[in-house]
Amino acid sequence: MKAILVREFGGPEVLRLEEVPTPKPAAGQVLVRIHAAGVNPYDTYMRAGTYARKPPLPYTPGSDGAGVVATVGEGVKKVKQGDRVYTTTTLSGAYAEYALASEQQVHLLPSKISFSQGAGVWVPYGTAYHALYHSAKAHASETVLVHGASGGVGIAAVQIARGIGLTIFGTAGTPAGLQIAKREGAHQVFDHRKVGYQEEILKATGNRGVNIILEMLANVNLPHDTKLLAKDGRVIVIGNRGEVTINARELMARRASIRGFTLWDIMPAEEADIHAGLIAGLENGTLRPIVGKELPLAEAARAHKEILEPGAAGKIILVN
Ligand code: NAP
């Protein structure tokens, strides 16, 4: 089969399409013919060798795949050959024609969701769901600022929050991103490249501040976020790319808190909760993964460059 292999950590150029043996599922494992693989920012940090998780080399990147079950190993009950599935991490990597996954890592994909959409489910929607429900403990009557609402996690958060009933403020850095955030459910949108946009957000809350901030770039925004919070407000750090200084007094004055998490560390009960919520939302149409761009698997290096560039507009997906 064809697969992207990383033989050394480095820039996007280390992602090379190679011919490798197709894996065979052992007991409790599933082989999936991958039709689409989602590209996530963490894939680029891992490839660079700067991420907290460093896989042994060589490795095939990708946790979010969608496709059809090709074969199953002994004892597998959850899925059968021919089922459409999405993956939540894999054993062998999703940037490939076939991926090996444990039975627990595959989930049935609702029929109305395309493979490219299915490859944009786990990391973006799992993260957004965990942030809103488990971390922020959001209530329908609250306001949420999705700080970075044009990318994978942001769009997912906007759709989930809208489904619950929250009032949503979303930010993006381009007209296309702002339009997507609005179309997917943000009540008001703001340009995070415009000087003074934080004042506009505060004004939109009647100067009360927002109850929840889902933060995609904490190292840039945290000092301002603490001033945008309402009483008992909470910032949920989802994305962060450096160090930052804040004035803790802003938190004290608001009884506010800052929390962070990584999706790798969620508990089994939380994961079960997330899948139940996501499948229901995908089936009833409140969750609609947005595919911004499809690229052939061979162009994984281009996908890794583009995902870190400004101007997000949905997911970048590798198809094969
Ligand atoms: P993405 O699809 O590349 O989107 C990035 C988002 O960040 C876009 O909406 C982008 O907006 C926005 N952004 C850029 N500059 C910003 C600024 N100054 N203020 C606020 N937002 C800004 O990435 P993603 O998949 O949504 O992931 C977002 C971040 O969360 C990444 O850093 C990722 O590594 C992290 N993440 C963490 C977890 C976890 O477990 N904690 C899970 C998933 C993702 P424009 O392009 O419109 O400017």
mmCIF file of N, CA, C and O and ligand atoms in Angstrom, residues 39-45 51 122-128 130 146-156 171-178 191-193 197 214-221 237-241 260-266 306-316, ligand 1:
data_model
loop_
_atom_site.group_PDB
_atom_site.id
_atom_site.type_symbol
_atom_site.label_atom_id
_atom_site.label_comp_id
_atom_site.label_asym_id
_atom_site.label_seq_id
_atom_site.Cartn_x
_atom_site.Cartn_y
_atom_site.Cartn_z
ATOM 1 N N VAL A 39 -5.998 16.512 8.619
ATOM 2 C CA VAL A 39 -4.706 17.087 9.009
ATOM 3 C C VAL A 39 -4.963 18.009 10.198
ATOM 4 O O VAL A 39 -5.802 18.910 10.131
ATOM 5 N N ASN A 40 -4.268 17.744 11.299
ATOM 6 C CA ASN A 40 -4.416 18.561 12.510
ATOM 7 C C ASN A 40 -3.107 19.269 12.819
ATOM 8 O O ASN A 40 -2.030 18.738 12.508
ATOM 9 N N PRO A 41 -3.179 20.456 13.461
ATOM 10 C CA PRO A 41 -1.924 21.153 13.767
ATOM 11 C C PRO A 41 -0.920 20.282 14.529
ATOM 12 O O PRO A 41 0.276 20.344 14.263
ATOM 13 N N TYR A 42 -1.416 19.412 15.441
ATOM 14 C CA TYR A 42 -0.457 18.614 16.222
ATOM 15 C C TYR A 42 0.354 17.668 15.333
ATOM 16 O O TYR A 42 1.491 17.312 15.666
ATOM 17 N N ASP A 43 -0.229 17.276 14.181
ATOM 18 C CA ASP A 43 0.536 16.410 13.257
ATOM 19 C C ASP A 43 1.845 17.105 12.862
ATOM 20 O O ASP A 43 2.864 16.444 12.642
ATOM 21 N N THR A 44 1.789 18.440 12.740
ATOM 22 C CA THR A 44 2.987 19.177 12.308
ATOM 23 C C THR A 44 4.005 19.286 13.447
ATOM 24 O O THR A 44 5.201 19.189 13.221
ATOM 25 N N TYR A 45 3.489 19.461 14.698
ATOM 26 C CA TYR A 45 4.430 19.556 15.838
ATOM 27 C C TYR A 45 5.127 18.199 16.025
ATOM 28 O O TYR A 45 6.311 18.125 16.327
ATOM 29 N N TYR A 51 6.897 17.982 19.738
ATOM 30 C CA TYR A 51 5.673 17.703 20.493
ATOM 31 C C TYR A 51 5.991 16.850 21.715
ATOM 32 O O TYR A 51 6.999 16.148 21.759
ATOM 33 N N TRP A 122 -12.885 13.487 14.787
ATOM 34 C CA TRP A 122 -12.411 13.182 16.138
ATOM 35 C C TRP A 122 -11.666 14.336 16.824
ATOM 36 O O TRP A 122 -12.131 14.860 17.840
ATOM 37 N N VAL A 123 -10.532 14.737 16.304
ATOM 38 C CA VAL A 123 -9.766 15.753 17.053
ATOM 39 C C VAL A 123 -10.545 17.071 17.154
ATOM 40 O O VAL A 123 -10.716 17.605 18.263
ATOM 41 N N PRO A 124 -11.090 17.609 16.054
ATOM 42 C CA PRO A 124 -11.798 18.890 16.201
ATOM 43 C C PRO A 124 -13.053 18.814 17.079
ATOM 44 O O PRO A 124 -13.203 19.600 18.017
ATOM 45 N N TYR A 125 -13.926 17.870 16.779
ATOM 46 C CA TYR A 125 -15.199 17.808 17.522
ATOM 47 C C TYR A 125 -15.012 17.229 18.922
ATOM 48 O O TYR A 125 -15.676 17.658 19.867
ATOM 49 N N GLY A 126 -14.121 16.254 19.049
ATOM 50 C CA GLY A 126 -13.852 15.698 20.381
ATOM 51 C C GLY A 126 -13.308 16.776 21.305
ATOM 52 O O GLY A 126 -13.708 16.895 22.470
ATOM 53 N N THR A 127 -12.414 17.598 20.772
ATOM 54 C CA THR A 127 -11.815 18.670 21.568
ATOM 55 C C THR A 127 -12.862 19.717 21.939
ATOM 56 O O THR A 127 -12.955 20.148 23.105
ATOM 57 N N ALA A 128 -13.645 20.126 20.968
ATOM 58 C CA ALA A 128 -14.648 21.167 21.225
ATOM 59 C C ALA A 128 -15.699 20.675 22.223
ATOM 60 O O ALA A 128 -16.110 21.408 23.134
ATOM 61 N N HIS A 130 -15.322 18.282 24.537
ATOM 62 C CA HIS A 130 -14.703 18.177 25.868
ATOM 63 C C HIS A 130 -14.543 19.570 26.494
ATOM 64 O O HIS A 130 -14.792 19.754 27.684
ATOM 65 N N VAL A 146 -15.623 32.052 21.040
ATOM 66 C CA VAL A 146 -14.778 31.052 20.381
ATOM 67 C C VAL A 146 -13.667 31.844 19.696
ATOM 68 O O VAL A 146 -13.869 32.462 18.651
ATOM 69 N N HIS A 147 -12.511 31.855 20.359
ATOM 70 C CA HIS A 147 -11.401 32.707 19.925
ATOM 71 C C HIS A 147 -10.586 31.940 18.893
ATOM 72 O O HIS A 147 -9.622 31.250 19.238
ATOM 73 N N GLY A 148 -10.981 32.073 17.632
ATOM 74 C CA GLY A 148 -10.423 31.255 16.547
ATOM 75 C C GLY A 148 -11.522 30.320 16.062
ATOM 76 O O GLY A 148 -11.444 29.110 16.247
ATOM 77 N N ALA A 149 -12.567 30.925 15.445
ATOM 78 C CA ALA A 149 -13.780 30.161 15.104
ATOM 79 C C ALA A 149 -13.797 29.704 13.655
ATOM 80 O O ALA A 149 -14.796 29.155 13.202
ATOM 81 N N SER A 150 -12.715 29.905 12.920
ATOM 82 C CA SER A 150 -12.707 29.563 11.490
ATOM 83 C C SER A 150 -12.000 28.241 11.188
ATOM 84 O O SER A 150 -12.070 27.742 10.076
ATOM 85 N N GLY A 151 -11.317 27.664 12.184
ATOM 86 C CA GLY A 151 -10.557 26.432 11.960
ATOM 87 C C GLY A 151 -11.344 25.206 12.393
ATOM 88 O O GLY A 151 -12.539 25.280 12.694
ATOM 89 N N GLY A 152 -10.641 24.065 12.436
ATOM 90 C CA GLY A 152 -11.292 22.797 12.745
ATOM 91 C C GLY A 152 -12.014 22.817 14.087
ATOM 92 O O GLY A 152 -13.221 22.546 14.166
ATOM 93 N N VAL A 153 -11.286 23.119 15.159
ATOM 94 C CA VAL A 153 -11.893 23.083 16.500
ATOM 95 C C VAL A 153 -12.919 24.203 16.662
ATOM 96 O O VAL A 153 -13.984 24.015 17.254
ATOM 97 N N GLY A 154 -12.601 25.385 16.116
ATOM 98 C CA GLY A 154 -13.478 26.542 16.287
ATOM 99 C C GLY A 154 -14.851 26.334 15.666
ATOM 100 O O GLY A 154 -15.877 26.611 16.296
ATOM 101 N N ILE A 155 -14.880 25.832 14.440
ATOM 102 C CA ILE A 155 -16.171 25.597 13.771
ATOM 103 C C ILE A 155 -16.967 24.551 14.558
ATOM 104 O O ILE A 155 -18.172 24.691 14.772
ATOM 105 N N ALA A 156 -16.266 23.498 14.995
ATOM 106 C CA ALA A 156 -16.940 22.456 15.786
ATOM 107 C C ALA A 156 -17.547 23.065 17.053
ATOM 108 O O ALA A 156 -18.694 22.783 17.408
ATOM 109 N N THR A 171 -14.354 34.608 16.485
ATOM 110 C CA THR A 171 -13.365 35.449 15.811
ATOM 111 C C THR A 171 -12.702 34.675 14.672
ATOM 112 O O THR A 171 -12.620 33.458 14.685
ATOM 113 N N ALA A 172 -12.249 35.432 13.677
ATOM 114 C CA ALA A 172 -11.463 34.884 12.571
ATOM 115 C C ALA A 172 -10.613 36.030 12.038
ATOM 116 O O ALA A 172 -10.814 37.198 12.412
ATOM 117 N N GLY A 173 -9.679 35.684 11.141
ATOM 118 C CA GLY A 173 -8.743 36.694 10.667
ATOM 119 C C GLY A 173 -8.908 37.072 9.208
ATOM 120 O O GLY A 173 -8.130 37.876 8.686
ATOM 121 N N THR A 174 -9.902 36.465 8.537
ATOM 122 C CA THR A 174 -10.137 36.802 7.128
ATOM 123 C C THR A 174 -11.650 36.905 6.894
ATOM 124 O O THR A 174 -12.426 36.312 7.659
ATOM 125 N N PRO A 175 -12.055 37.606 5.823
ATOM 126 C CA PRO A 175 -13.494 37.674 5.524
ATOM 127 C C PRO A 175 -14.110 36.285 5.330
ATOM 128 O O PRO A 175 -15.209 36.026 5.808
ATOM 129 N N ALA A 176 -13.376 35.370 4.662
ATOM 130 C CA ALA A 176 -13.928 34.014 4.449
ATOM 131 C C ALA A 176 -14.131 33.303 5.781
ATOM 132 O O ALA A 176 -15.154 32.646 5.999
ATOM 133 N N GLY A 177 -13.169 33.444 6.696
ATOM 134 C CA GLY A 177 -13.269 32.805 8.015
ATOM 135 C C GLY A 177 -14.418 33.379 8.824
ATOM 136 O O GLY A 177 -15.161 32.653 9.498
ATOM 137 N N LEU A 178 -14.569 34.700 8.766
ATOM 138 C CA LEU A 178 -15.659 35.355 9.493
ATOM 139 C C LEU A 178 -17.012 34.879 8.969
ATOM 140 O O LEU A 178 -17.941 34.614 9.737
ATOM 141 N N ASP A 191 -13.063 40.370 13.897
ATOM 142 C CA ASP A 191 -11.798 40.127 13.202
ATOM 143 C C ASP A 191 -10.644 40.213 14.205
ATOM 144 O O ASP A 191 -10.344 41.307 14.708
ATOM 145 N N HIS A 192 -9.999 39.065 14.500
ATOM 146 C CA HIS A 192 -8.930 39.110 15.514
ATOM 147 C C HIS A 192 -7.631 39.742 14.991
ATOM 148 O O HIS A 192 -6.648 39.791 15.720
ATOM 149 N N ARG A 193 -7.639 40.227 13.760
ATOM 150 C CA ARG A 193 -6.470 40.997 13.294
ATOM 151 C C ARG A 193 -6.704 42.505 13.424
ATOM 152 O O ARG A 193 -5.786 43.289 13.198
ATOM 153 N N TYR A 197 -10.327 44.953 18.638
ATOM 154 C CA TYR A 197 -11.539 44.122 18.482
ATOM 155 C C TYR A 197 -12.048 43.599 19.818
ATOM 156 O O TYR A 197 -13.235 43.344 19.981
ATOM 157 N N LEU A 214 -13.164 29.951 24.657
ATOM 158 C CA LEU A 214 -12.422 28.797 24.128
ATOM 159 C C LEU A 214 -11.269 29.364 23.325
ATOM 160 O O LEU A 214 -11.467 30.011 22.301
ATOM 161 N N GLU A 215 -10.052 29.168 23.820
ATOM 162 C CA GLU A 215 -8.873 29.898 23.328
ATOM 163 C C GLU A 215 -7.985 29.023 22.435
ATOM 164 O O GLU A 215 -7.436 28.034 22.891
ATOM 165 N N MET A 216 -7.839 29.429 21.158
ATOM 166 C CA MET A 216 -7.017 28.658 20.206
ATOM 167 C C MET A 216 -5.578 29.144 20.170
ATOM 168 O O MET A 216 -4.718 28.484 19.577
ATOM 169 N N LEU A 217 -5.278 30.317 20.724
ATOM 170 C CA LEU A 217 -3.910 30.848 20.661
ATOM 171 C C LEU A 217 -3.605 31.604 21.966
ATOM 172 O O LEU A 217 -3.484 32.830 21.985
ATOM 173 N N ALA A 218 -3.460 30.833 23.037
ATOM 174 C CA ALA A 218 -3.347 31.415 24.373
ATOM 175 C C ALA A 218 -2.133 32.321 24.529
ATOM 176 O O ALA A 218 -2.211 33.359 25.196
ATOM 177 N N ASN A 219 -1.016 31.969 23.908
ATOM 178 C CA ASN A 219 0.196 32.769 24.102
ATOM 179 C C ASN A 219 0.031 34.186 23.579
ATOM 180 O O ASN A 219 0.692 35.113 24.041
ATOM 181 N N VAL A 220 -0.899 34.393 22.664
ATOM 182 C CA VAL A 220 -1.177 35.738 22.144
ATOM 183 C C VAL A 220 -2.310 36.399 22.934
ATOM 184 O O VAL A 220 -2.245 37.586 23.258
ATOM 185 N N ASN A 221 -3.343 35.635 23.269
ATOM 186 C CA ASN A 221 -4.588 36.245 23.729
ATOM 187 C C ASN A 221 -4.850 36.228 25.230
ATOM 188 O O ASN A 221 -5.736 36.954 25.707
ATOM 189 N N VAL A 237 -8.065 26.773 27.727
ATOM 190 C CA VAL A 237 -6.943 26.822 26.781
ATOM 191 C C VAL A 237 -6.953 25.552 25.939
ATOM 192 O O VAL A 237 -6.789 24.449 26.452
ATOM 193 N N ILE A 238 -7.163 25.756 24.641
ATOM 194 C CA ILE A 238 -7.145 24.623 23.696
ATOM 195 C C ILE A 238 -5.841 24.647 22.902
ATOM 196 O O ILE A 238 -5.163 23.644 22.769
ATOM 197 N N GLY A 239 -5.459 25.823 22.384
ATOM 198 C CA GLY A 239 -4.229 25.938 21.604
ATOM 199 C C GLY A 239 -3.269 26.932 22.234
ATOM 200 O O GLY A 239 -3.690 27.964 22.781
ATOM 201 N N ASN A 240 -1.987 26.621 22.178
ATOM 202 C CA ASN A 240 -0.956 27.496 22.752
ATOM 203 C C ASN A 240 0.368 27.246 22.048
ATOM 204 O O ASN A 240 0.762 26.099 21.887
ATOM 205 N N ARG A 241 1.033 28.321 21.617
ATOM 206 C CA ARG A 241 2.296 28.125 20.884
ATOM 207 C C ARG A 241 3.443 28.943 21.459
ATOM 208 O O ARG A 241 4.284 29.441 20.735
ATOM 209 N N GLY A 260 -6.824 24.120 31.201
ATOM 210 C CA GLY A 260 -6.309 23.574 29.946
ATOM 211 C C GLY A 260 -6.450 22.068 29.948
ATOM 212 O O GLY A 260 -6.705 21.462 30.984
ATOM 213 N N PHE A 261 -6.303 21.463 28.788
ATOM 214 C CA PHE A 261 -6.333 19.995 28.705
ATOM 215 C C PHE A 261 -5.724 19.577 27.376
ATOM 216 O O PHE A 261 -5.541 20.404 26.476
ATOM 217 N N THR A 262 -5.410 18.308 27.253
ATOM 218 C CA THR A 262 -5.136 17.762 25.917
ATOM 219 C C THR A 262 -6.064 16.572 25.720
ATOM 220 O O THR A 262 -6.377 15.850 26.678
ATOM 221 N N LEU A 263 -6.486 16.395 24.506
ATOM 222 C CA LEU A 263 -7.432 15.321 24.179
ATOM 223 C C LEU A 263 -6.837 13.945 24.480
ATOM 224 O O LEU A 263 -7.563 12.993 24.741
ATOM 225 N N TRP A 264 -5.485 13.866 24.472
ATOM 226 C CA TRP A 264 -4.826 12.575 24.747
ATOM 227 C C TRP A 264 -5.178 12.067 26.144
ATOM 228 O O TRP A 264 -5.130 10.865 26.389
ATOM 229 N N ASP A 265 -5.458 13.003 27.059
ATOM 230 C CA ASP A 265 -5.583 12.629 28.471
ATOM 231 C C ASP A 265 -7.011 12.420 28.947
ATOM 232 O O ASP A 265 -7.233 12.286 30.149
ATOM 233 N N ILE A 266 -7.973 12.429 28.035
ATOM 234 C CA ILE A 266 -9.351 12.295 28.522
ATOM 235 C C ILE A 266 -9.596 10.889 29.069
ATOM 236 O O ILE A 266 -8.930 9.930 28.684
ATOM 237 N N GLU A 306 0.284 24.508 4.839
ATOM 238 C CA GLU A 306 -0.909 25.360 4.785
ATOM 239 C C GLU A 306 -1.678 25.400 6.097
ATOM 240 O O GLU A 306 -2.280 26.417 6.421
ATOM 241 N N ILE A 307 -1.636 24.310 6.877
ATOM 242 C CA ILE A 307 -2.435 24.318 8.110
ATOM 243 C C ILE A 307 -1.895 25.334 9.125
ATOM 244 O O ILE A 307 -2.634 25.822 9.969
ATOM 245 N N LEU A 308 -0.609 25.679 8.997
ATOM 246 C CA LEU A 308 -0.040 26.650 9.939
ATOM 247 C C LEU A 308 -0.108 28.087 9.415
ATOM 248 O O LEU A 308 0.305 29.026 10.092
ATOM 249 N N GLU A 309 -0.647 28.248 8.214
ATOM 250 C CA GLU A 309 -0.764 29.610 7.662
ATOM 251 C C GLU A 309 -2.069 30.250 8.095
ATOM 252 O O GLU A 309 -3.056 29.558 8.330
ATOM 253 N N PRO A 310 -2.104 31.600 8.192
ATOM 254 C CA PRO A 310 -3.361 32.261 8.547
ATOM 255 C C PRO A 310 -4.407 32.082 7.450
ATOM 256 O O PRO A 310 -4.049 31.815 6.296
ATOM 257 N N GLY A 311 -5.677 32.228 7.828
ATOM 258 C CA GLY A 311 -6.749 32.134 6.831
ATOM 259 C C GLY A 311 -7.423 30.783 6.831
ATOM 260 O O GLY A 311 -7.777 30.261 5.773
ATOM 261 N N ALA A 312 -7.628 30.219 8.036
ATOM 262 C CA ALA A 312 -8.322 28.923 8.127
ATOM 263 C C ALA A 312 -9.745 29.073 7.609
ATOM 264 O O ALA A 312 -10.372 30.115 7.763
ATOM 265 N N ALA A 313 -10.248 28.002 6.993
ATOM 266 C CA ALA A 313 -11.635 27.992 6.504
ATOM 267 C C ALA A 313 -12.100 26.547 6.452
ATOM 268 O O ALA A 313 -12.337 26.001 5.392
ATOM 269 N N GLY A 314 -12.180 25.912 7.624
ATOM 270 C CA GLY A 314 -12.555 24.502 7.686
ATOM 271 C C GLY A 314 -11.327 23.613 7.687
ATOM 272 O O GLY A 314 -10.202 24.072 7.858
ATOM 273 N N LYS A 315 -11.568 22.314 7.480
ATOM 274 C CA LYS A 315 -10.505 21.325 7.598
ATOM 275 C C LYS A 315 -9.728 21.119 6.304
ATOM 276 O O LYS A 315 -10.271 21.198 5.210
ATOM 277 N N ILE A 316 -8.447 20.797 6.445
ATOM 278 C CA ILE A 316 -7.647 20.329 5.308
ATOM 279 C C ILE A 316 -7.635 18.800 5.390
ATOM 280 O O ILE A 316 -7.289 18.229 6.435
HETATM 281 P P1 NAP B 1 -6.773 25.308 12.537
HETATM 282 O O1 NAP B 1 -7.867 24.583 11.816
HETATM 283 O O2 NAP B 1 -5.471 25.513 11.872
HETATM 284 O O3 NAP B 1 -7.359 26.746 12.977
HETATM 285 C C1 NAP B 1 -6.581 27.677 13.681
HETATM 286 C C2 NAP B 1 -7.518 28.755 14.228
HETATM 287 O O4 NAP B 1 -6.782 29.675 15.040
HETATM 288 C C3 NAP B 1 -8.186 29.547 13.114
HETATM 289 O O5 NAP B 1 -9.525 29.811 13.442
HETATM 290 C C4 NAP B 1 -7.353 30.824 13.118
HETATM 291 O O6 NAP B 1 -8.033 31.936 12.563
HETATM 292 C C5 NAP B 1 -7.170 30.981 14.613
HETATM 293 N N1 NAP B 1 -6.241 32.055 14.957
HETATM 294 C C6 NAP B 1 -5.186 32.525 14.265
HETATM 295 N N2 NAP B 1 -4.684 33.618 14.890
HETATM 296 C C7 NAP B 1 -5.461 33.837 15.984
HETATM 297 C C8 NAP B 1 -5.478 34.810 17.011
HETATM 298 N N3 NAP B 1 -4.570 35.799 17.072
HETATM 299 N N4 NAP B 1 -6.428 34.729 17.961
HETATM 300 C C9 NAP B 1 -7.349 33.756 17.941
HETATM 301 N N5 NAP B 1 -7.388 32.792 17.010
HETATM 302 C C10 NAP B 1 -6.454 32.834 16.039
HETATM 303 O O7 NAP B 1 -6.468 24.580 13.929
HETATM 304 P P2 NAP B 1 -7.462 23.774 14.920
HETATM 305 O O8 NAP B 1 -7.475 22.357 14.532
HETATM 306 O O9 NAP B 1 -8.733 24.526 15.000
HETATM 307 O O10 NAP B 1 -6.659 23.897 16.295
HETATM 308 C C11 NAP B 1 -6.542 25.162 16.943
HETATM 309 C C12 NAP B 1 -5.448 25.076 18.015
HETATM 310 O O11 NAP B 1 -5.842 24.164 19.043
HETATM 311 C C13 NAP B 1 -4.097 24.568 17.492
HETATM 312 O O12 NAP B 1 -3.054 25.252 18.149
HETATM 313 C C14 NAP B 1 -4.102 23.104 17.895
HETATM 314 O O13 NAP B 1 -2.792 22.579 18.047
HETATM 315 C C15 NAP B 1 -4.848 23.162 19.211
HETATM 316 N N6 NAP B 1 -5.543 21.915 19.561
HETATM 317 C C16 NAP B 1 -5.393 21.453 20.828
HETATM 318 C C17 NAP B 1 -6.080 20.322 21.219
HETATM 319 C C18 NAP B 1 -5.984 19.854 22.624
HETATM 320 O O14 NAP B 1 -6.139 18.655 22.899
HETATM 321 N N7 NAP B 1 -5.758 20.750 23.573
HETATM 322 C C19 NAP B 1 -6.863 19.611 20.301
HETATM 323 C C20 NAP B 1 -7.005 20.129 19.008
HETATM 324 C C21 NAP B 1 -6.345 21.292 18.649
HETATM 325 P P3 NAP B 1 -7.603 32.609 11.138
HETATM 326 O O15 NAP B 1 -6.837 31.590 10.348
HETATM 327 O O16 NAP B 1 -8.943 32.973 10.534
HETATM 328 O O17 NAP B 1 -6.790 33.801 11.507
#
